[in-house]
């Protein structure tokens, strides 16, 4: 893969679609010389979402650890709220909230291509927690949510977009959502490719 043609995968989540932010989100990638090379609005099946989020113990436990850290920070008892303070048991619960949320509305999926696409798109999206995301990022400009509230309400943090975190994750997600012979188009961006 040529360095100018790194690809990443982005999903506009239910809150992004329902807030009318599809155009704004796409605009912000294009504004930074990123190229949209595949794009579709669709209604996800539970099975497709379930396969999208990793199932391996390390990933799920990390999700549980993040949730526990928030409880510790805000002095909430995980044992009281969930009946356990074992991250390996809390992680699968958070994963279920995520899947439930992601099938609650249509989504927009896309492949974004460009120089350091994975890192650039994560930078444009902002960090996971909207209350910590800088102004100028998608999450910082259009959302405000806290894991302290989300965890108590037993739902995922609402943060508008999903974006791959590594080139390996991107490759896997593009194949999952667009198929192995992904319907990816080719064109030259003015001022970028020529
Ligand atoms: P992302 O790559 O920035 O989207 O974040 P992760 O891959 O770590 O987590 C996946 C999604 O799970 C996030 O986008 C959030 O919607 C949700 N999430 C992550 N951490 C927490 C948490 O501590 N509590 C809750 N309720 N949701 C979380
Ligand atoms: Mg992630």
Short mmCIF file of C-alpha atoms and ligand atoms in Angstrom, two decimals:
data_model
loop_
_atom_site.label_atom_id
_atom_site.label_comp_id
_atom_site.label_asym_id
_atom_site.label_seq_id
_atom_site.Cartn_x
_atom_site.Cartn_y
_atom_site.Cartn_z
CA UNK A 1 0.00 0.00 0.00
CA UNK A 2 1.39 3.38 -1.00
CA UNK A 3 1.85 5.81 1.88
CA UNK A 4 -0.59 8.32 0.33
CA UNK A 5 -3.23 5.62 0.10
CA UNK A 6 -3.54 4.46 3.70
CA UNK A 7 -7.13 3.53 4.43
CA UNK A 8 -9.28 3.63 7.52
CA UNK A 9 -12.84 2.67 8.36
CA UNK A 10 -15.43 5.05 9.82
CA UNK A 11 -19.00 4.51 11.01
CA UNK A 12 -21.35 7.37 11.83
CA UNK A 13 -23.05 5.98 14.95
CA UNK A 14 -26.79 6.27 15.74
CA UNK A 15 -26.31 9.53 17.68
CA UNK A 16 -24.39 11.06 14.73
CA UNK A 17 -27.09 10.06 12.25
CA UNK A 18 -29.95 11.18 14.52
CA UNK A 19 -28.30 14.53 15.24
CA UNK A 20 -28.11 15.20 11.49
CA UNK A 21 -24.32 15.19 11.44
CA UNK A 22 -23.59 12.90 8.48
CA UNK A 23 -22.63 15.78 6.19
CA UNK A 24 -20.64 17.63 8.85
CA UNK A 25 -18.62 14.52 9.69
CA UNK A 26 -17.80 13.74 6.06
CA UNK A 27 -16.94 17.41 5.51
CA UNK A 28 -14.32 17.37 8.24
CA UNK A 29 -12.45 14.46 6.68
CA UNK A 30 -12.56 16.00 3.20
CA UNK A 31 -11.45 19.36 4.61
CA UNK A 32 -8.19 17.71 5.77
CA UNK A 33 -7.37 16.30 2.31
CA UNK A 34 -8.78 12.88 3.13
CA UNK A 35 -10.58 11.13 0.30
CA UNK A 36 -13.88 9.24 0.70
CA UNK A 37 -13.41 6.09 -1.39
CA UNK A 38 -16.46 4.07 -0.27
CA UNK A 39 -19.73 5.25 1.30
CA UNK A 40 -23.11 3.76 2.20
CA UNK A 41 -26.08 4.31 4.52
CA UNK A 42 -27.61 1.07 5.79
CA UNK A 43 -29.52 -0.64 8.59
CA UNK A 44 -27.13 -2.92 10.48
CA UNK A 45 -27.98 -6.43 11.62
CA UNK A 46 -27.12 -7.46 15.16
CA UNK A 47 -24.79 -10.15 13.82
CA UNK A 48 -22.79 -7.64 11.73
CA UNK A 49 -22.35 -5.32 14.73
CA UNK A 50 -21.51 -8.22 17.01
CA UNK A 51 -18.71 -9.26 14.65
CA UNK A 52 -17.50 -5.66 14.27
CA UNK A 53 -16.47 -5.27 17.93
CA UNK A 54 -13.60 -7.55 18.96
CA UNK A 55 -14.55 -10.55 21.08
CA UNK A 56 -11.10 -11.39 22.40
CA UNK A 57 -10.70 -11.41 26.16
CA UNK A 58 -8.07 -8.65 26.15
CA UNK A 59 -10.30 -6.14 24.32
CA UNK A 60 -13.44 -6.95 26.31
CA UNK A 61 -11.60 -6.85 29.64
CA UNK A 62 -10.03 -3.49 28.70
CA UNK A 63 -13.55 -2.16 28.16
CA UNK A 64 -14.47 -3.47 31.64
CA UNK A 65 -11.36 -1.85 33.13
CA UNK A 66 -12.25 1.54 31.62
CA UNK A 67 -15.70 1.28 33.16
CA UNK A 68 -14.30 0.33 36.56
CA UNK A 69 -11.77 3.19 36.48
CA UNK A 70 -14.60 5.65 35.97
CA UNK A 71 -16.48 4.25 38.94
CA UNK A 72 -13.38 4.49 41.12
CA UNK A 73 -12.78 8.08 39.97
CA UNK A 74 -16.32 9.15 40.84
CA UNK A 75 -16.63 7.12 44.04
CA UNK A 76 -19.33 4.78 42.71
CA UNK A 77 -19.45 1.17 43.90
CA UNK A 78 -19.17 -1.27 40.96
CA UNK A 79 -20.22 -4.10 43.24
CA UNK A 80 -23.44 -2.28 44.10
CA UNK A 81 -24.23 -1.28 40.49
CA UNK A 82 -23.19 -4.50 38.73
CA UNK A 83 -22.83 -7.08 41.48
CA UNK A 84 -19.14 -7.49 40.61
CA UNK A 85 -15.91 -5.53 40.37
CA UNK A 86 -14.24 -8.01 38.02
CA UNK A 87 -13.36 -6.26 34.71
CA UNK A 88 -13.62 -9.60 32.87
CA UNK A 89 -17.28 -9.75 33.91
CA UNK A 90 -18.13 -6.07 33.42
CA UNK A 91 -16.50 -5.91 29.95
CA UNK A 92 -19.06 -8.23 28.29
CA UNK A 93 -21.91 -6.16 29.79
CA UNK A 94 -20.51 -2.95 28.28
CA UNK A 95 -20.03 -4.74 24.95
CA UNK A 96 -23.73 -5.72 24.99
CA UNK A 97 -24.76 -2.08 25.60
CA UNK A 98 -22.66 -1.12 22.59
CA UNK A 99 -24.26 -3.69 20.31
CA UNK A 100 -27.79 -2.72 21.48
CA UNK A 101 -27.04 0.94 20.78
CA UNK A 102 -25.44 0.39 17.38
CA UNK A 103 -28.51 -1.42 16.02
CA UNK A 104 -30.88 1.32 17.26
CA UNK A 105 -30.76 3.45 14.06
CA UNK A 106 -29.38 3.38 10.51
CA UNK A 107 -25.65 3.96 10.21
CA UNK A 108 -23.31 5.40 7.60
CA UNK A 109 -20.17 3.43 6.78
CA UNK A 110 -17.23 4.70 4.81
CA UNK A 111 -13.63 4.09 3.86
CA UNK A 112 -11.41 7.16 4.18
CA UNK A 113 -8.07 7.29 2.38
CA UNK A 114 -5.06 9.57 2.61
CA UNK A 115 -1.71 10.28 4.26
CA UNK A 116 -1.73 8.64 7.72
CA UNK A 117 -5.49 8.13 7.33
CA UNK A 118 -5.84 6.07 10.53
CA UNK A 119 -4.17 8.64 12.80
CA UNK A 120 -5.58 11.68 10.95
CA UNK A 121 -9.15 10.43 11.21
CA UNK A 122 -8.71 9.64 14.93
CA UNK A 123 -7.31 13.14 15.41
CA UNK A 124 -10.25 14.71 13.58
CA UNK A 125 -12.72 12.55 15.56
CA UNK A 126 -11.11 13.31 18.94
CA UNK A 127 -10.62 10.99 21.93
CA UNK A 128 -13.23 8.49 23.15
CA UNK A 129 -14.64 10.66 25.94
CA UNK A 130 -16.47 13.74 24.58
CA UNK A 131 -16.01 15.74 27.80
CA UNK A 132 -12.23 15.47 27.28
CA UNK A 133 -12.25 16.00 23.51
CA UNK A 134 -10.83 19.33 22.35
CA UNK A 135 -12.94 21.90 20.53
CA UNK A 136 -12.28 21.51 16.82
CA UNK A 137 -12.70 17.74 16.94
CA UNK A 138 -15.97 16.10 15.92
CA UNK A 139 -16.54 14.66 19.40
CA UNK A 140 -15.50 17.91 21.11
CA UNK A 141 -17.67 20.13 18.93
CA UNK A 142 -20.87 18.09 18.74
CA UNK A 143 -21.14 15.93 21.85
CA UNK A 144 -20.80 16.07 25.60
CA UNK A 145 -21.02 12.82 27.46
CA UNK A 146 -19.38 11.27 30.46
CA UNK A 147 -18.69 7.63 31.24
CA UNK A 148 -19.88 8.31 34.79
CA UNK A 149 -23.40 8.91 33.45
CA UNK A 150 -23.24 6.33 30.65
CA UNK A 151 -22.14 3.59 33.05
CA UNK A 152 -24.93 4.36 35.51
CA UNK A 153 -27.48 4.46 32.67
CA UNK A 154 -26.06 1.16 31.37
CA UNK A 155 -25.34 2.45 27.87
CA UNK A 156 -22.21 3.23 25.85
CA UNK A 157 -20.67 6.69 25.87
CA UNK A 158 -22.32 8.62 23.04
CA UNK A 159 -19.50 9.91 20.86
CA UNK A 160 -20.92 10.13 17.31
CA UNK A 161 -18.36 8.16 15.31
CA UNK A 162 -16.39 4.96 15.24
CA UNK A 163 -12.93 5.09 13.64
CA UNK A 164 -10.34 2.31 13.37
CA UNK A 165 -7.46 2.63 15.85
CA UNK A 166 -4.70 0.85 13.89
CA UNK A 167 -4.02 -0.03 10.23
CA UNK A 168 -4.60 -3.72 11.11
CA UNK A 169 -7.97 -2.91 12.69
CA UNK A 170 -8.82 -0.82 9.60
CA UNK A 171 -8.00 -3.67 7.22
CA UNK A 172 -10.14 -6.08 9.20
CA UNK A 173 -13.06 -3.63 9.47
CA UNK A 174 -13.00 -2.64 5.79
CA UNK A 175 -13.14 -6.33 4.80
CA UNK A 176 -15.93 -6.94 7.33
CA UNK A 177 -18.13 -4.03 6.19
CA UNK A 178 -17.37 -3.80 2.49
CA UNK A 179 -16.32 -7.37 1.67
CA UNK A 180 -12.92 -8.71 0.71
CA UNK A 181 -13.22 -7.34 -2.84
CA UNK A 182 -14.31 -4.03 -1.32
CA UNK A 183 -16.20 -1.69 -3.62
CA UNK A 184 -13.61 1.03 -3.35
CA UNK A 185 -13.41 3.71 -6.01
CA UNK A 186 -10.41 5.48 -7.42
CA UNK A 187 -10.10 9.15 -8.36
CA UNK A 188 -7.63 12.00 -8.09
CA UNK A 189 -8.28 14.80 -5.62
CA UNK A 190 -7.54 18.25 -6.99
CA UNK A 191 -4.44 19.70 -5.35
CA UNK A 192 -3.73 16.52 -3.40
CA UNK A 193 -3.06 13.75 -5.90
CA UNK A 194 -1.75 15.95 -8.72
P1 LIG B 1 -13.16 4.42 20.50
O1 LIG B 1 -12.22 3.63 19.64
O2 LIG B 1 -12.64 5.81 20.77
O3 LIG B 1 -14.57 4.46 19.92
O4 LIG B 1 -13.25 3.71 21.93
P2 LIG B 1 -13.11 2.16 22.37
O5 LIG B 1 -12.76 1.30 21.21
O6 LIG B 1 -12.23 2.12 23.57
O7 LIG B 1 -14.58 1.81 22.88
C1 LIG B 1 -15.63 1.54 21.99
C2 LIG B 1 -16.85 2.33 22.41
O8 LIG B 1 -17.31 1.87 23.69
C3 LIG B 1 -16.63 3.84 22.62
O9 LIG B 1 -16.69 4.58 21.43
C4 LIG B 1 -17.75 4.19 23.57
O10 LIG B 1 -18.99 4.38 22.88
C5 LIG B 1 -17.86 2.95 24.43
N1 LIG B 1 -17.07 3.06 25.68
C6 LIG B 1 -15.72 3.07 25.80
N2 LIG B 1 -15.34 3.15 27.08
C7 LIG B 1 -16.49 3.19 27.81
C8 LIG B 1 -16.78 3.27 29.22
O11 LIG B 1 -15.89 3.34 30.08
N3 LIG B 1 -18.09 3.27 29.57
C9 LIG B 1 -19.12 3.19 28.66
N4 LIG B 1 -20.38 3.21 29.12
N5 LIG B 1 -18.87 3.14 27.33
C10 LIG B 1 -17.59 3.12 26.91
MG1 LIG B 2 -12.10 1.57 19.30
#
